[in-house]
Amino acid sequence: MSNKDFEQNDDNVNVNSEGMSPDQVDEEIHSETLEGKKRKPQHLIINKESGKVINAETGEEVQSIDIVTEDGMLGSVSSTGRIVLCGANAYEEKYYFNPLFRKVPESIQKELRIICVLYTQNAGGVFTIEFEEDGTITMETNADEEDITYDEVSAGLLIGEIRRQRQDLFKALETYYKVIVLHHDISELLNEDETDDED
């Protein structure tokens, strides 16, 4: 579910077609999970050579898989197994931000939205910012095979430019992930940063 799936009501609160705010939707999903209510499972096929994940019933490629962590938080995993932070899709004109990271400051969330949306406006295709298993940030881009306007070389160069320009932002997000999700000691991480700066 994307931010576009919600509209503002008279009280200036974002609601979906069922009159629920994003937080209420998350709460309902989490409570269903914690109470042991299960949704109909999807049968997925993973192609080991291409890494693509296919829905066995529909035959459609699955771009992301919703997961629920032990504490009942909804997350999203890309087909490569990385945790998706956010992303944008030029074809559907949608932006996605993983609700697992809703405690990230609003200013950073806005900056991430700008990065993703501008990327897909300039390069097209689908763009995601993801966390590797060790907390490192990686950026992924791909496009539909029929999309003749998508230039893989330009898309790759644009990722390199974003990485250079937003280096401090990504470093801060990596630290956040390592502390909040991986439970690393923040003082050790800060000491590593100081050592890196001296080199």
PDB file of N, CA, C and O in Angstrom, residues 131-175:
ATOM      1  N   PHE A 131      18.478  -2.092   2.596  1.00  0.00           N
ATOM      2  CA  PHE A 131      19.525  -2.409   3.568  1.00  0.00           C
ATOM      3  C   PHE A 131      20.044  -3.825   3.312  1.00  0.00           C
ATOM      4  O   PHE A 131      19.251  -4.767   3.212  1.00  0.00           O
ATOM      5  N   GLU A 132      21.371  -3.946   3.223  1.00  0.00           N
ATOM      6  CA  GLU A 132      21.994  -5.269   3.180  1.00  0.00           C
ATOM      7  C   GLU A 132      21.874  -5.886   4.580  1.00  0.00           C
ATOM      8  O   GLU A 132      21.517  -5.211   5.536  1.00  0.00           O
ATOM      9  N   GLU A 133      22.218  -7.155   4.688  1.00  0.00           N
ATOM     10  CA  GLU A 133      22.119  -7.865   5.971  1.00  0.00           C
ATOM     11  C   GLU A 133      22.946  -7.198   7.059  1.00  0.00           C
ATOM     12  O   GLU A 133      22.563  -7.176   8.226  1.00  0.00           O
ATOM     13  N   ASP A 134      24.101  -6.599   6.687  1.00  0.00           N
ATOM     14  CA  ASP A 134      24.979  -5.967   7.680  1.00  0.00           C
ATOM     15  C   ASP A 134      24.612  -4.508   7.946  1.00  0.00           C
ATOM     16  O   ASP A 134      25.295  -3.814   8.700  1.00  0.00           O
ATOM     17  N   GLY A 135      23.528  -4.005   7.300  1.00  0.00           N
ATOM     18  CA  GLY A 135      23.095  -2.635   7.534  1.00  0.00           C
ATOM     19  C   GLY A 135      23.584  -1.638   6.498  1.00  0.00           C
ATOM     20  O   GLY A 135      23.245  -0.459   6.558  1.00  0.00           O
ATOM     21  N   THR A 136      24.389  -2.092   5.534  1.00  0.00           N
ATOM     22  CA  THR A 136      24.882  -1.216   4.482  1.00  0.00           C
ATOM     23  C   THR A 136      23.736  -0.852   3.535  1.00  0.00           C
ATOM     24  O   THR A 136      22.918  -1.696   3.206  1.00  0.00           O
ATOM     25  N   ILE A 137      23.718   0.412   3.104  1.00  0.00           N
ATOM     26  CA  ILE A 137      22.699   0.879   2.149  1.00  0.00           C
ATOM     27  C   ILE A 137      23.114   0.502   0.730  1.00  0.00           C
ATOM     28  O   ILE A 137      24.273   0.660   0.348  1.00  0.00           O
ATOM     29  N   THR A 138      22.157   0.009  -0.028  1.00  0.00           N
ATOM     30  CA  THR A 138      22.385  -0.257  -1.447  1.00  0.00           C
ATOM     31  C   THR A 138      21.203   0.289  -2.231  1.00  0.00           C
ATOM     32  O   THR A 138      20.097   0.404  -1.693  1.00  0.00           O
ATOM     33  N   MET A 139      21.443   0.654  -3.473  1.00  0.00           N
ATOM     34  CA  MET A 139      20.374   1.169  -4.327  1.00  0.00           C
ATOM     35  C   MET A 139      20.213   0.258  -5.530  1.00  0.00           C
ATOM     36  O   MET A 139      21.204  -0.158  -6.124  1.00  0.00           O
ATOM     37  N   GLU A 140      18.970  -0.057  -5.845  1.00  0.00           N
ATOM     38  CA  GLU A 140      18.670  -0.965  -6.953  1.00  0.00           C
ATOM     39  C   GLU A 140      17.771  -0.274  -7.965  1.00  0.00           C
ATOM     40  O   GLU A 140      16.900   0.514  -7.596  1.00  0.00           O
ATOM     41  N   THR A 141      17.991  -0.569  -9.226  1.00  0.00           N
ATOM     42  CA  THR A 141      17.115  -0.055 -10.276  1.00  0.00           C
ATOM     43  C   THR A 141      16.885  -1.139 -11.314  1.00  0.00           C
ATOM     44  O   THR A 141      17.779  -1.941 -11.579  1.00  0.00           O
ATOM     45  N   ASN A 142      15.677  -1.189 -11.829  1.00  0.00           N
ATOM     46  CA  ASN A 142      15.372  -2.110 -12.922  1.00  0.00           C
ATOM     47  C   ASN A 142      14.203  -1.542 -13.711  1.00  0.00           C
ATOM     48  O   ASN A 142      13.573  -0.580 -13.297  1.00  0.00           O
ATOM     49  N   ALA A 143      13.953  -2.143 -14.854  1.00  0.00           N
ATOM     50  CA  ALA A 143      12.892  -1.643 -15.725  1.00  0.00           C
ATOM     51  C   ALA A 143      12.212  -2.799 -16.436  1.00  0.00           C
ATOM     52  O   ALA A 143      12.768  -3.895 -16.534  1.00  0.00           O
ATOM     53  N   ASP A 144      11.010  -2.542 -16.920  1.00  0.00           N
ATOM     54  CA  ASP A 144      10.312  -3.543 -17.724  1.00  0.00           C
ATOM     55  C   ASP A 144      11.103  -3.803 -18.996  1.00  0.00           C
ATOM     56  O   ASP A 144      11.713  -2.877 -19.562  1.00  0.00           O
ATOM     57  N   GLU A 145      11.077  -5.048 -19.456  1.00  0.00           N
ATOM     58  CA  GLU A 145      11.815  -5.412 -20.669  1.00  0.00           C
ATOM     59  C   GLU A 145      11.338  -4.614 -21.881  1.00  0.00           C
ATOM     60  O   GLU A 145      12.115  -4.327 -22.787  1.00  0.00           O
ATOM     61  N   GLU A 146      10.055  -4.250 -21.910  1.00  0.00           N
ATOM     62  CA  GLU A 146       9.486  -3.525 -23.051  1.00  0.00           C
ATOM     63  C   GLU A 146       9.802  -2.033 -23.021  1.00  0.00           C
ATOM     64  O   GLU A 146       9.505  -1.312 -23.979  1.00  0.00           O
ATOM     65  N   ASP A 147      10.385  -1.547 -21.929  1.00  0.00           N
ATOM     66  CA  ASP A 147      10.638  -0.111 -21.779  1.00  0.00           C
ATOM     67  C   ASP A 147      11.879   0.284 -22.584  1.00  0.00           C
ATOM     68  O   ASP A 147      13.013   0.098 -22.139  1.00  0.00           O
ATOM     69  N   ILE A 148      11.661   0.870 -23.763  1.00  0.00           N
ATOM     70  CA  ILE A 148      12.795   1.235 -24.629  1.00  0.00           C
ATOM     71  C   ILE A 148      13.396   2.588 -24.239  1.00  0.00           C
ATOM     72  O   ILE A 148      14.464   2.959 -24.716  1.00  0.00           O
ATOM     73  N   THR A 149      12.731   3.345 -23.356  1.00  0.00           N
ATOM     74  CA  THR A 149      13.250   4.651 -22.942  1.00  0.00           C
ATOM     75  C   THR A 149      14.258   4.540 -21.796  1.00  0.00           C
ATOM     76  O   THR A 149      14.978   5.485 -21.507  1.00  0.00           O
ATOM     77  N   TYR A 150      14.292   3.369 -21.145  1.00  0.00           N
ATOM     78  CA  TYR A 150      15.167   3.185 -19.979  1.00  0.00           C
ATOM     79  C   TYR A 150      16.599   2.926 -20.443  1.00  0.00           C
ATOM     80  O   TYR A 150      16.857   2.028 -21.236  1.00  0.00           O
ATOM     81  N   ASP A 151      17.540   3.722 -19.933  1.00  0.00           N
ATOM     82  CA  ASP A 151      18.956   3.576 -20.275  1.00  0.00           C
ATOM     83  C   ASP A 151      19.705   3.095 -19.038  1.00  0.00           C
ATOM     84  O   ASP A 151      19.872   3.844 -18.074  1.00  0.00           O
ATOM     85  N   GLU A 152      20.163   1.848 -19.081  1.00  0.00           N
ATOM     86  CA  GLU A 152      20.819   1.233 -17.926  1.00  0.00           C
ATOM     87  C   GLU A 152      22.085   1.985 -17.500  1.00  0.00           C
ATOM     88  O   GLU A 152      22.362   2.141 -16.313  1.00  0.00           O
ATOM     89  N   VAL A 153      22.854   2.462 -18.485  1.00  0.00           N
ATOM     90  CA  VAL A 153      24.109   3.170 -18.188  1.00  0.00           C
ATOM     91  C   VAL A 153      23.815   4.481 -17.458  1.00  0.00           C
ATOM     92  O   VAL A 153      24.410   4.779 -16.415  1.00  0.00           O
ATOM     93  N   SER A 154      22.878   5.271 -17.996  1.00  0.00           N
ATOM     94  CA  SER A 154      22.517   6.549 -17.352  1.00  0.00           C
ATOM     95  C   SER A 154      21.949   6.316 -15.959  1.00  0.00           C
ATOM     96  O   SER A 154      22.237   7.071 -15.023  1.00  0.00           O
ATOM     97  N   ALA A 155      21.138   5.245 -15.825  1.00  0.00           N
ATOM     98  CA  ALA A 155      20.539   4.920 -14.526  1.00  0.00           C
ATOM     99  C   ALA A 155      21.633   4.604 -13.510  1.00  0.00           C
ATOM    100  O   ALA A 155      21.579   5.055 -12.361  1.00  0.00           O
ATOM    101  N   GLY A 156      22.650   3.856 -13.919  1.00  0.00           N
ATOM    102  CA  GLY A 156      23.770   3.516 -13.034  1.00  0.00           C
ATOM    103  C   GLY A 156      24.580   4.738 -12.640  1.00  0.00           C
ATOM    104  O   GLY A 156      25.003   4.877 -11.488  1.00  0.00           O
ATOM    105  N   LEU A 157      24.816   5.632 -13.600  1.00  0.00           N
ATOM    106  CA  LEU A 157      25.562   6.866 -13.317  1.00  0.00           C
ATOM    107  C   LEU A 157      24.813   7.750 -12.331  1.00  0.00           C
ATOM    108  O   LEU A 157      25.414   8.359 -11.444  1.00  0.00           O
ATOM    109  N   LEU A 158      23.489   7.801 -12.476  1.00  0.00           N
ATOM    110  CA  LEU A 158      22.664   8.608 -11.568  1.00  0.00           C
ATOM    111  C   LEU A 158      22.730   8.058 -10.148  1.00  0.00           C
ATOM    112  O   LEU A 158      22.794   8.820  -9.173  1.00  0.00           O
ATOM    113  N   ILE A 159      22.769   6.725 -10.001  1.00  0.00           N
ATOM    114  CA  ILE A 159      22.916   6.119  -8.667  1.00  0.00           C
ATOM    115  C   ILE A 159      24.249   6.535  -8.043  1.00  0.00           C
ATOM    116  O   ILE A 159      24.315   6.882  -6.861  1.00  0.00           O
ATOM    117  N   GLY A 160      25.329   6.511  -8.845  1.00  0.00           N
ATOM    118  CA  GLY A 160      26.646   6.924  -8.346  1.00  0.00           C
ATOM    119  C   GLY A 160      26.641   8.370  -7.875  1.00  0.00           C
ATOM    120  O   GLY A 160      27.227   8.713  -6.836  1.00  0.00           O
ATOM    121  N   GLU A 161      25.940   9.225  -8.618  1.00  0.00           N
ATOM    122  CA  GLU A 161      25.842  10.638  -8.259  1.00  0.00           C
ATOM    123  C   GLU A 161      25.070  10.814  -6.951  1.00  0.00           C
ATOM    124  O   GLU A 161      25.476  11.590  -6.075  1.00  0.00           O
ATOM    125  N   ILE A 162      23.964  10.094  -6.813  1.00  0.00           N
ATOM    126  CA  ILE A 162      23.172  10.165  -5.571  1.00  0.00           C
ATOM    127  C   ILE A 162      24.020   9.707  -4.395  1.00  0.00           C
ATOM    128  O   ILE A 162      24.025  10.330  -3.335  1.00  0.00           O
ATOM    129  N   ARG A 163      24.749   8.616  -4.574  1.00  0.00           N
ATOM    130  CA  ARG A 163      25.581   8.078  -3.486  1.00  0.00           C
ATOM    131  C   ARG A 163      26.613   9.108  -3.032  1.00  0.00           C
ATOM    132  O   ARG A 163      26.852   9.290  -1.841  1.00  0.00           O
ATOM    133  N   ARG A 164      27.234   9.812  -3.989  1.00  0.00           N
ATOM    134  CA  ARG A 164      28.243  10.828  -3.645  1.00  0.00           C
ATOM    135  C   ARG A 164      27.602  12.021  -2.934  1.00  0.00           C
ATOM    136  O   ARG A 164      28.099  12.503  -1.923  1.00  0.00           O
ATOM    137  N   GLN A 165      26.474  12.497  -3.469  1.00  0.00           N
ATOM    138  CA  GLN A 165      25.842  13.703  -2.929  1.00  0.00           C
ATOM    139  C   GLN A 165      25.182  13.470  -1.573  1.00  0.00           C
ATOM    140  O   GLN A 165      25.103  14.384  -0.760  1.00  0.00           O
ATOM    141  N   ARG A 166      24.680  12.271  -1.339  1.00  0.00           N
ATOM    142  CA  ARG A 166      23.932  11.976  -0.100  1.00  0.00           C
ATOM    143  C   ARG A 166      24.688  11.033   0.833  1.00  0.00           C
ATOM    144  O   ARG A 166      24.079  10.320   1.622  1.00  0.00           O
ATOM    145  N   GLN A 167      25.990  11.051   0.743  1.00  0.00           N
ATOM    146  CA  GLN A 167      26.847  10.150   1.528  1.00  0.00           C
ATOM    147  C   GLN A 167      26.553  10.241   3.033  1.00  0.00           C
ATOM    148  O   GLN A 167      26.440   9.231   3.719  1.00  0.00           O
ATOM    149  N   ASP A 168      26.432  11.476   3.550  1.00  0.00           N
ATOM    150  CA  ASP A 168      26.184  11.662   4.992  1.00  0.00           C
ATOM    151  C   ASP A 168      24.816  11.095   5.402  1.00  0.00           C
ATOM    152  O   ASP A 168      24.689  10.492   6.463  1.00  0.00           O
ATOM    153  N   LEU A 169      23.809  11.311   4.556  1.00  0.00           N
ATOM    154  CA  LEU A 169      22.469  10.785   4.832  1.00  0.00           C
ATOM    155  C   LEU A 169      22.499   9.261   4.922  1.00  0.00           C
ATOM    156  O   LEU A 169      21.965   8.670   5.865  1.00  0.00           O
ATOM    157  N   PHE A 170      23.149   8.619   3.962  1.00  0.00           N
ATOM    158  CA  PHE A 170      23.188   7.156   3.944  1.00  0.00           C
ATOM    159  C   PHE A 170      24.005   6.601   5.112  1.00  0.00           C
ATOM    160  O   PHE A 170      23.657   5.573   5.688  1.00  0.00           O
ATOM    161  N   LYS A 171      25.061   7.312   5.489  1.00  0.00           N
ATOM    162  CA  LYS A 171      25.879   6.892   6.642  1.00  0.00           C
ATOM    163  C   LYS A 171      25.029   6.933   7.917  1.00  0.00           C
ATOM    164  O   LYS A 171      25.071   6.017   8.745  1.00  0.00           O
ATOM    165  N   ALA A 172      24.229   7.995   8.061  1.00  0.00           N
ATOM    166  CA  ALA A 172      23.354   8.136   9.238  1.00  0.00           C
ATOM    167  C   ALA A 172      22.297   7.027   9.257  1.00  0.00           C
ATOM    168  O   ALA A 172      22.004   6.453  10.314  1.00  0.00           O
ATOM    169  N   LEU A 173      21.726   6.702   8.095  1.00  0.00           N
ATOM    170  CA  LEU A 173      20.722   5.637   8.013  1.00  0.00           C
ATOM    171  C   LEU A 173      21.329   4.267   8.319  1.00  0.00           C
ATOM    172  O   LEU A 173      20.697   3.432   8.971  1.00  0.00           O
ATOM    173  N   GLU A 174      22.558   4.051   7.868  1.00  0.00           N
ATOM    174  CA  GLU A 174      23.246   2.786   8.173  1.00  0.00           C
ATOM    175  C   GLU A 174      23.456   2.644   9.677  1.00  0.00           C
ATOM    176  O   GLU A 174      23.234   1.573  10.251  1.00  0.00           O
ATOM    177  N   THR A 175      23.865   3.740  10.321  1.00  0.00           N
ATOM    178  CA  THR A 175      24.058   3.726  11.774  1.00  0.00           C
ATOM    179  C   THR A 175      22.729   3.458  12.482  1.00  0.00           C
ATOM    180  O   THR A 175      22.657   2.648  13.410  1.00  0.00           O
TER     181      THR A 175
END
